[in-house]
Amino acid sequence: MTNTAIHPFRIDIPQTEVDELRRRLREVRVPEVVAGTEDDWGRGIAPRYLAELAAYWRDEFDWRAQEAKLNAFDQFTTEIDGQTIHFVHVRSAAEGAVPLLITHGYPGSVVEFLDVLGPLTDPAAHGGDPADAFHVVIASLPGFGFSMPLASTGWELARTADAFAELMTRLGYDRFVAQGGDVGAGVTSRLAAVYPERVIATHVNSDQGMLGLVGEQLPMPDGLSADDLAAIEQARASWAEQKGYLVLQSTQPNAIAAALTDSPIAQLAWIAEKLQTWTDPALPLGERVDRDLMLTNISIYWFTRSGASAAQFLWESAHSGMAWAAPSDVPQGWAIFGTSPLMRRVMNPGGHLEHFTEYTAGGHFPALEQPKLFLDDVRAFFRRRRG
C-alpha cells in the first residue's frame, strides 16, 4: 500500500554534529597556495577568501540562529515513489490565493527563498496587493537538503517532476503555477509539458550564463553579426572553463562524493565558489551573497551529507536525455538577471514569449541576491494567470 502520509518536520541538528563541524574546521588541512594565486578566482575559489570564510564558519557563524529562521516556516516530509520529500508549505490567509510550487536548483536549497516567502504568502503585510497572494510550496529536490537519504537510482528531472505533481495532489492543489531556476527550471518545464491540465503557467529565471550553452543545448539564432558571434564564442569559452563541477559530477560523482561528505572545507569550497562567481558580476567577488545565508545553505549540505547525493542527481539527469525540454503550450514567463544585450535574441528570437524581462542586477540566484526584483517579476507574470 502506498504511504501518502504527510508529517510535520522541524530542523534539529544534534549539538554533537555542530561541535563536530567546528572540530573538523579547526583541524582542517589547508592546501599549499601557489605564490601569486592567493586571490585568484580563475582556478576555483580564491584561497585567501576560502580561509577567511572557513574561519568565520568555525568561530562566528551561528547555526542555531539560522536554524530558528528556517523553523519559523512550516515544514513537512512525505514519501513519494519510495523517496522522502521535504518541503516548506505556507498557506496564505488571503482570499483567492493561488498555489505556487517553487523548485530550487544546484547548489541551492529552500534557503534561497526565505526573504520572499513572507511577501509571497502575505503581500499586504509587506506593502503589496493582497490579490497577489500565493499558497507557497518549496520542495527540496530528491537527495538535496532534508529530502534524504536518496532511496534509489533513477532520480532525475522527469521523475522529480512526477513526484512534485503528486506532492501538489496530496496537498489538495489540483491546479497550480510553478517557478524554478537552474535544475528547478528543468523540473518546472517538465511539469508543464506532462501536466498541462494542472499547471496554469510557469515562470523561469536564468542569467547570461545561458549564452555559453548556445550550440550545445540552445540553437544558434539566425542573423547574428560578427560581434554577436564573437560574444557567444567568448561565453562558450567561459562556460568551458567553469563547467568542471558539472563534468565531474555528471560522469564520476563518486569521485567527489567522499570529499564532500568527509571534509567541510571541501564542501565549502565546492559550493561557495558558485555562490560567488555565478552571481551579480557588478559586485566584488566575495561580497555578492550574504555570508550567513551562504553558510546556512552550505551547512545544510554538510549536516545532511547531501553533497554526495546531489552529485548523484546530476549524474542521473545527465544520463536521462533532455526530457525536461519537451514542448508545452502552457504560458511561460522568463526573467533574466545580470543580462547582456544578446540574451533576448538568443532566448526569445521571435518574440514568442509574452513575458521576457531582463535585469542588469542579480545573477543565478535572484531570490537570494535581488529578492525584490524576483518578487516583482513573479507577481507581474502570474497576475495575469491566476485562473
Short mmCIF file of C-alpha atoms in Angstrom, two decimals:
data_model
loop_
_atom_site.label_atom_id
_atom_site.label_comp_id
_atom_site.label_asym_id
_atom_site.label_seq_id
_atom_site.Cartn_x
_atom_site.Cartn_y
_atom_site.Cartn_z
CA MET A 1 0.00 0.00 0.00
CA THR A 2 1.27 3.48 -0.89
CA ASN A 3 2.08 5.62 2.11
CA THR A 4 0.63 9.09 1.46
CA ALA A 5 1.01 10.46 5.00
CA ILE A 6 2.40 13.96 5.44
CA HIS A 7 4.48 14.51 8.57
CA PRO A 8 5.38 17.81 10.25
CA PHE A 9 9.12 18.39 10.15
CA ARG A 10 11.42 20.55 12.24
CA ILE A 11 15.14 21.02 11.69
CA ASP A 12 17.02 20.00 14.81
CA ILE A 13 20.67 19.24 14.12
CA PRO A 14 22.19 17.46 17.16
CA GLN A 15 24.68 19.60 19.06
CA THR A 16 27.23 16.82 18.61
CA GLU A 17 27.05 17.42 14.84
CA VAL A 18 27.54 21.17 15.26
CA ASP A 19 30.51 20.55 17.56
CA GLU A 20 31.95 18.00 15.16
CA LEU A 21 31.80 20.51 12.30
CA ARG A 22 33.73 23.07 14.33
CA ARG A 23 36.29 20.43 15.34
CA ARG A 24 36.86 19.44 11.73
CA LEU A 25 37.25 23.08 10.72
CA ARG A 26 39.82 23.58 13.49
CA GLU A 27 41.82 20.60 12.24
CA VAL A 28 41.45 21.22 8.53
CA ARG A 29 44.44 20.58 6.27
CA VAL A 30 44.72 23.65 4.05
CA PRO A 31 46.42 23.10 0.67
CA GLU A 32 49.63 24.92 -0.13
CA VAL A 33 48.94 28.05 -2.14
CA VAL A 34 50.99 28.79 -5.23
CA ALA A 35 52.58 32.22 -4.91
CA GLY A 36 50.55 34.85 -6.70
CA THR A 37 47.27 32.90 -6.66
CA GLU A 38 46.02 33.89 -3.22
CA ASP A 39 43.19 35.99 -4.66
CA ASP A 40 42.80 34.18 -7.97
CA TRP A 41 39.22 33.10 -8.74
CA GLY A 42 40.17 31.76 -12.17
CA ARG A 43 41.29 28.41 -10.70
CA GLY A 44 38.26 27.89 -8.49
CA ILE A 45 37.62 29.57 -5.16
CA ALA A 46 40.28 32.11 -4.17
CA PRO A 47 42.46 30.58 -1.38
CA ARG A 48 42.53 33.69 0.80
CA TYR A 49 38.74 34.05 0.64
CA LEU A 50 38.28 30.35 1.43
CA ALA A 51 40.50 30.59 4.50
CA GLU A 52 38.63 33.65 5.79
CA LEU A 53 35.23 32.10 5.15
CA ALA A 54 36.23 28.84 6.86
CA ALA A 55 37.41 30.80 9.91
CA TYR A 56 34.09 32.63 10.09
CA TRP A 57 32.14 29.37 9.72
CA ARG A 58 34.21 27.86 12.54
CA ASP A 59 34.29 30.77 15.01
CA GLU A 60 31.38 33.13 14.39
CA PHE A 61 28.63 31.55 12.31
CA ASP A 62 25.55 30.88 14.46
CA TRP A 63 23.85 27.76 13.13
CA ARG A 64 21.17 27.78 15.83
CA ALA A 65 20.06 31.30 14.84
CA GLN A 66 19.76 30.27 11.21
CA GLU A 67 18.01 27.04 12.15
CA ALA A 68 15.43 29.07 14.07
CA LYS A 69 14.80 31.26 11.00
CA LEU A 70 14.17 28.17 8.91
CA ASN A 71 11.90 26.65 11.54
CA ALA A 72 9.77 29.80 11.56
CA PHE A 73 8.15 28.38 8.40
CA ASP A 74 6.01 25.26 8.36
CA GLN A 75 7.92 22.27 7.00
CA PHE A 76 6.88 18.71 6.25
CA THR A 77 8.03 15.42 4.78
CA THR A 78 6.21 12.77 2.80
CA GLU A 79 7.24 9.64 0.94
CA ILE A 80 6.69 9.61 -2.82
CA ASP A 81 7.84 6.78 -5.08
CA GLY A 82 9.89 5.43 -2.17
CA GLN A 83 11.70 8.73 -1.64
CA THR A 84 11.47 11.11 1.32
CA ILE A 85 10.49 14.56 0.05
CA HIS A 86 11.00 17.56 2.32
CA PHE A 87 9.09 20.75 1.66
CA VAL A 88 8.11 24.11 3.08
CA HIS A 89 4.37 24.78 2.86
CA VAL A 90 2.96 28.17 3.83
CA ARG A 91 -0.71 28.82 3.11
CA SER A 92 -1.94 32.34 2.62
CA ALA A 93 -4.88 33.76 4.52
CA ALA A 94 -5.77 35.94 1.53
CA GLU A 95 -8.90 35.10 -0.45
CA GLY A 96 -8.12 33.88 -3.94
CA ALA A 97 -4.53 32.89 -3.20
CA VAL A 98 -3.05 30.66 -5.93
CA PRO A 99 -0.89 27.60 -5.20
CA LEU A 100 2.72 28.20 -6.24
CA LEU A 101 5.31 25.42 -6.42
CA ILE A 102 8.93 26.66 -6.30
CA THR A 103 11.83 24.35 -7.16
CA HIS A 104 15.43 25.28 -6.35
CA GLY A 105 18.49 24.29 -8.35
CA TYR A 106 22.10 23.32 -7.75
CA PRO A 107 23.82 24.13 -5.45
CA GLY A 108 20.82 25.69 -3.79
CA SER A 109 18.12 24.81 -1.27
CA VAL A 110 14.98 26.22 0.31
CA VAL A 111 17.28 28.81 1.94
CA GLU A 112 17.28 30.77 -1.32
CA PHE A 113 13.66 31.79 -0.81
CA LEU A 114 13.50 32.79 2.85
CA ASP A 115 13.31 36.51 2.02
CA VAL A 116 10.40 36.12 -0.41
CA LEU A 117 8.20 33.64 1.48
CA GLY A 118 6.51 36.29 3.60
CA PRO A 119 5.78 38.72 0.73
CA LEU A 120 4.51 35.88 -1.48
CA THR A 121 2.07 34.49 1.08
CA ASP A 122 1.08 37.73 2.81
CA PRO A 123 1.69 40.61 0.40
CA ALA A 124 -0.48 43.05 2.36
CA ALA A 125 1.81 42.76 5.38
CA HIS A 126 4.78 43.65 3.17
CA GLY A 127 3.34 46.64 1.34
CA GLY A 128 1.87 44.64 -1.54
CA ASP A 129 -1.51 43.88 -3.06
CA PRO A 130 -3.48 41.05 -1.36
CA ALA A 131 -4.61 39.98 -4.85
CA ASP A 132 -1.02 38.79 -5.48
CA ALA A 133 -1.08 36.22 -2.68
CA PHE A 134 0.09 32.63 -3.10
CA HIS A 135 -0.04 29.40 -1.14
CA VAL A 136 3.67 28.56 -1.41
CA VAL A 137 5.26 25.12 -1.61
CA ILE A 138 9.06 24.92 -1.83
CA ALA A 139 10.23 21.36 -2.26
CA SER A 140 13.77 20.08 -1.70
CA LEU A 141 14.98 18.09 -4.71
CA PRO A 142 15.42 14.34 -4.05
CA GLY A 143 18.84 13.83 -2.47
CA PHE A 144 19.16 17.51 -1.57
CA GLY A 145 18.89 19.01 1.89
CA PHE A 146 16.34 17.18 4.00
CA SER A 147 14.95 15.09 1.11
CA MET A 148 17.30 12.42 2.34
CA PRO A 149 18.56 9.79 2.11
CA LEU A 150 18.48 9.17 -1.64
CA ALA A 151 16.48 5.95 -1.71
CA SER A 152 17.36 4.61 -5.17
CA THR A 153 18.94 5.32 -8.51
CA GLY A 154 16.95 6.97 -11.27
CA TRP A 155 16.11 10.26 -9.59
CA GLU A 156 16.44 12.95 -12.25
CA LEU A 157 14.38 15.88 -13.53
CA ALA A 158 11.49 13.99 -15.12
CA ARG A 159 10.94 11.63 -12.17
CA THR A 160 11.20 14.60 -9.83
CA ALA A 161 8.50 16.45 -11.79
CA ASP A 162 6.21 13.45 -11.37
CA ALA A 163 6.93 13.34 -7.63
CA PHE A 164 6.25 17.05 -7.22
CA ALA A 165 2.99 16.76 -9.16
CA GLU A 166 1.97 14.03 -6.70
CA LEU A 167 3.04 16.28 -3.82
CA MET A 168 0.68 19.01 -5.02
CA THR A 169 -2.10 16.43 -5.29
CA ARG A 170 -1.54 15.36 -1.70
CA LEU A 171 -1.73 18.97 -0.60
CA GLY A 172 -5.08 19.36 -2.34
CA TYR A 173 -3.90 21.57 -5.17
CA ASP A 174 -5.45 20.32 -8.43
CA ARG A 175 -4.16 23.33 -10.37
CA PHE A 176 -1.13 25.47 -9.61
CA VAL A 177 1.54 27.73 -11.02
CA ALA A 178 5.23 26.80 -10.89
CA GLN A 179 8.55 28.61 -10.69
CA GLY A 180 12.17 27.48 -10.89
CA GLY A 181 15.74 28.23 -11.88
CA ASP A 182 18.70 26.02 -12.86
CA VAL A 183 17.66 22.39 -12.23
CA GLY A 184 14.40 23.81 -10.91
CA ALA A 185 13.74 25.36 -14.33
CA GLY A 186 14.00 21.90 -15.88
CA VAL A 187 11.61 20.40 -13.35
CA THR A 188 9.20 23.31 -13.86
CA SER A 189 9.27 22.98 -17.65
CA ARG A 190 8.75 19.22 -17.41
CA LEU A 191 5.71 19.73 -15.17
CA ALA A 192 4.15 21.99 -17.80
CA ALA A 193 4.86 19.51 -20.60
CA VAL A 194 3.44 16.45 -18.80
CA TYR A 195 0.67 18.04 -16.72
CA PRO A 196 -0.69 20.90 -18.86
CA GLU A 197 -4.18 20.39 -17.46
CA ARG A 198 -2.87 21.12 -13.96
CA VAL A 199 -0.11 23.70 -14.49
CA ILE A 200 -1.66 27.12 -15.11
CA ALA A 201 1.58 28.85 -16.03
CA THR A 202 5.33 28.67 -15.34
CA HIS A 203 7.97 31.27 -14.53
CA VAL A 204 11.66 30.55 -15.06
CA ASN A 205 14.67 32.60 -14.04
CA SER A 206 18.12 32.45 -15.59
CA ASP A 207 21.18 34.59 -16.28
CA GLN A 208 23.62 35.43 -19.07
CA GLY A 209 25.47 32.18 -18.43
CA MET A 210 22.87 30.66 -20.79
CA LEU A 211 24.87 32.13 -23.67
CA GLY A 212 27.53 29.51 -23.00
CA LEU A 213 25.02 26.80 -23.96
CA VAL A 214 24.34 28.16 -27.44
CA GLY A 215 25.20 25.48 -29.95
CA GLU A 216 25.10 22.84 -27.20
CA GLN A 217 21.66 22.87 -25.58
CA LEU A 218 20.34 26.01 -27.25
CA PRO A 219 20.11 26.64 -31.01
CA MET A 220 22.29 29.24 -32.69
CA PRO A 221 20.00 32.12 -33.76
CA ASP A 222 19.99 33.35 -37.35
CA GLY A 223 21.14 36.79 -38.40
CA LEU A 224 23.82 37.35 -35.78
CA SER A 225 26.55 39.87 -36.51
CA ALA A 226 30.25 39.11 -36.31
CA ASP A 227 30.35 40.90 -32.95
CA ASP A 228 27.42 38.78 -31.71
CA LEU A 229 29.12 35.57 -32.77
CA ALA A 230 32.33 36.65 -31.07
CA ALA A 231 30.41 37.36 -27.85
CA ILE A 232 28.81 33.91 -27.99
CA GLU A 233 32.17 32.26 -28.56
CA GLN A 234 33.53 34.13 -25.56
CA ALA A 235 30.58 32.93 -23.47
CA ARG A 236 31.11 29.35 -24.66
CA ALA A 237 34.80 29.57 -23.75
CA SER A 238 33.89 30.94 -20.31
CA TRP A 239 31.43 28.09 -19.75
CA ALA A 240 34.09 25.57 -20.77
CA GLU A 241 36.30 26.98 -18.00
CA GLN A 242 33.51 26.92 -15.41
CA LYS A 243 31.78 23.59 -16.01
CA GLY A 244 34.35 21.33 -14.40
CA TYR A 245 32.00 20.85 -11.43
CA LEU A 246 29.29 19.57 -13.77
CA VAL A 247 31.54 17.37 -15.88
CA LEU A 248 32.89 15.64 -12.78
CA GLN A 249 29.52 15.16 -11.09
CA SER A 250 27.84 14.09 -14.34
CA THR A 251 30.47 11.44 -15.07
CA GLN A 252 32.13 10.37 -11.82
CA PRO A 253 30.01 11.52 -8.87
CA ASN A 254 31.65 9.02 -6.53
CA ALA A 255 35.00 10.72 -7.12
CA ILE A 256 33.84 13.87 -5.37
CA ALA A 257 31.29 12.28 -3.00
CA ALA A 258 33.87 11.12 -0.48
CA ALA A 259 35.49 14.54 -0.19
CA LEU A 260 32.19 16.41 0.13
CA THR A 261 30.96 14.02 2.84
CA ASP A 262 34.16 13.83 4.87
CA SER A 263 35.64 17.33 4.58
CA PRO A 264 33.72 20.51 5.42
CA ILE A 265 36.42 22.61 3.74
CA ALA A 266 35.84 20.64 0.53
CA GLN A 267 32.07 21.18 0.76
CA LEU A 268 32.66 24.86 1.50
CA ALA A 269 34.99 25.37 -1.45
CA TRP A 270 32.75 23.38 -3.79
CA ILE A 271 29.61 25.47 -3.19
CA ALA A 272 30.86 28.88 -2.06
CA GLU A 273 32.71 29.37 -5.34
CA LYS A 274 29.42 29.01 -7.29
CA LEU A 275 27.54 31.30 -4.91
CA GLN A 276 30.09 33.98 -5.72
CA THR A 277 31.08 33.51 -9.37
CA TRP A 278 27.53 32.86 -10.64
CA THR A 279 26.13 35.97 -9.01
CA ASP A 280 25.98 39.67 -9.88
CA PRO A 281 29.17 40.48 -11.84
CA ALA A 282 28.84 44.16 -10.94
CA LEU A 283 29.69 43.37 -7.32
CA PRO A 284 33.13 42.36 -5.98
CA LEU A 285 33.82 38.66 -5.70
CA GLY A 286 33.42 37.56 -2.11
CA GLU A 287 30.71 40.16 -1.44
CA ARG A 288 27.90 39.01 -3.71
CA VAL A 289 25.83 36.88 -1.33
CA ASP A 290 25.14 37.43 2.36
CA ARG A 291 27.71 35.37 4.25
CA ASP A 292 25.29 33.91 6.79
CA LEU A 293 22.75 32.88 4.16
CA MET A 294 25.51 31.30 2.10
CA LEU A 295 26.82 29.33 5.08
CA THR A 296 23.30 28.29 6.06
CA ASN A 297 22.88 26.75 2.63
CA ILE A 298 26.29 25.06 2.79
CA SER A 299 25.67 23.86 6.36
CA ILE A 300 22.51 22.09 5.21
CA TYR A 301 24.52 20.21 2.58
CA TRP A 302 27.10 19.33 5.23
CA PHE A 303 24.77 18.24 8.03
CA THR A 304 22.56 16.16 5.72
CA ARG A 305 25.54 14.71 3.80
CA SER A 306 23.68 15.64 0.63
CA GLY A 307 26.71 16.89 -1.32
CA ALA A 308 27.25 13.30 -2.45
CA SER A 309 23.62 12.55 -3.32
CA ALA A 310 23.22 15.88 -5.11
CA ALA A 311 26.11 14.77 -7.33
CA GLN A 312 24.23 11.52 -7.99
CA PHE A 313 21.17 13.54 -9.01
CA LEU A 314 23.26 15.47 -11.54
CA TRP A 315 24.68 12.19 -12.89
CA GLU A 316 21.19 10.77 -13.33
CA SER A 317 19.97 13.94 -15.03
CA ALA A 318 22.93 13.98 -17.41
CA HIS A 319 22.18 10.39 -18.42
CA SER A 320 18.43 10.78 -18.94
CA GLY A 321 18.33 12.86 -22.12
CA MET A 322 16.55 16.19 -22.45
CA ALA A 323 13.05 15.19 -21.37
CA TRP A 324 12.89 18.47 -19.44
CA ALA A 325 12.94 20.34 -22.78
CA ALA A 326 9.69 18.79 -24.06
CA PRO A 327 7.45 21.44 -25.70
CA SER A 328 4.40 22.77 -23.92
CA ASP A 329 1.58 25.19 -24.66
CA VAL A 330 1.39 26.27 -21.01
CA PRO A 331 2.12 30.02 -20.75
CA GLN A 332 5.73 30.59 -19.71
CA GLY A 333 7.47 33.70 -18.44
CA TRP A 334 11.22 34.28 -18.33
CA ALA A 335 13.24 36.62 -16.15
CA ILE A 336 16.93 37.09 -16.97
CA PHE A 337 19.13 38.55 -14.25
CA GLY A 338 22.58 40.01 -14.91
CA THR A 339 21.56 40.11 -18.56
CA SER A 340 23.54 41.00 -21.68
CA PRO A 341 22.38 42.62 -24.95
CA LEU A 342 22.38 39.22 -26.66
CA MET A 343 20.05 37.40 -24.30
CA ARG A 344 16.78 38.45 -25.94
CA ARG A 345 17.98 37.48 -29.42
CA VAL A 346 19.13 34.09 -28.17
CA MET A 347 16.33 33.21 -25.77
CA ASN A 348 13.36 34.93 -27.42
CA PRO A 349 14.31 35.47 -31.09
CA GLY A 350 10.77 35.51 -32.43
CA GLY A 351 9.30 37.43 -29.54
CA HIS A 352 7.04 34.44 -28.85
CA LEU A 353 7.29 34.72 -25.07
CA GLU A 354 4.65 37.06 -23.72
CA HIS A 355 6.78 37.74 -20.66
CA PHE A 356 10.51 38.13 -21.12
CA THR A 357 12.09 40.57 -18.69
CA GLU A 358 15.73 41.48 -18.24
CA TYR A 359 17.59 42.97 -15.30
CA THR A 360 21.17 44.19 -15.16
CA ALA A 361 21.36 43.33 -11.46
CA GLY A 362 21.49 39.86 -9.96
CA GLY A 363 22.60 36.55 -11.36
CA HIS A 364 21.96 32.83 -10.93
CA PHE A 365 20.22 33.06 -7.53
CA PRO A 366 17.90 36.08 -7.87
CA ALA A 367 15.64 35.30 -4.90
CA LEU A 368 18.78 35.34 -2.77
CA GLU A 369 20.53 38.26 -4.49
CA GLN A 370 17.68 40.53 -5.57
CA PRO A 371 14.56 39.39 -3.69
CA LYS A 372 12.51 42.47 -4.58
CA LEU A 373 13.19 42.21 -8.31
CA PHE A 374 12.46 38.49 -8.20
CA LEU A 375 9.26 39.05 -6.26
CA ASP A 376 8.01 41.83 -8.54
CA ASP A 377 8.66 39.75 -11.65
CA VAL A 378 6.93 36.65 -10.34
CA ARG A 379 3.93 38.71 -9.26
CA ALA A 380 3.72 40.59 -12.56
CA PHE A 381 3.71 37.45 -14.67
CA PHE A 382 1.32 35.37 -12.61
CA ARG A 383 -1.03 38.32 -12.03
CA ARG A 384 -2.45 37.66 -15.50
CA ARG A 385 -2.53 33.89 -14.96
CA ARG A 386 -4.32 33.25 -11.71
CA GLY A 387 -7.34 31.39 -13.04
#
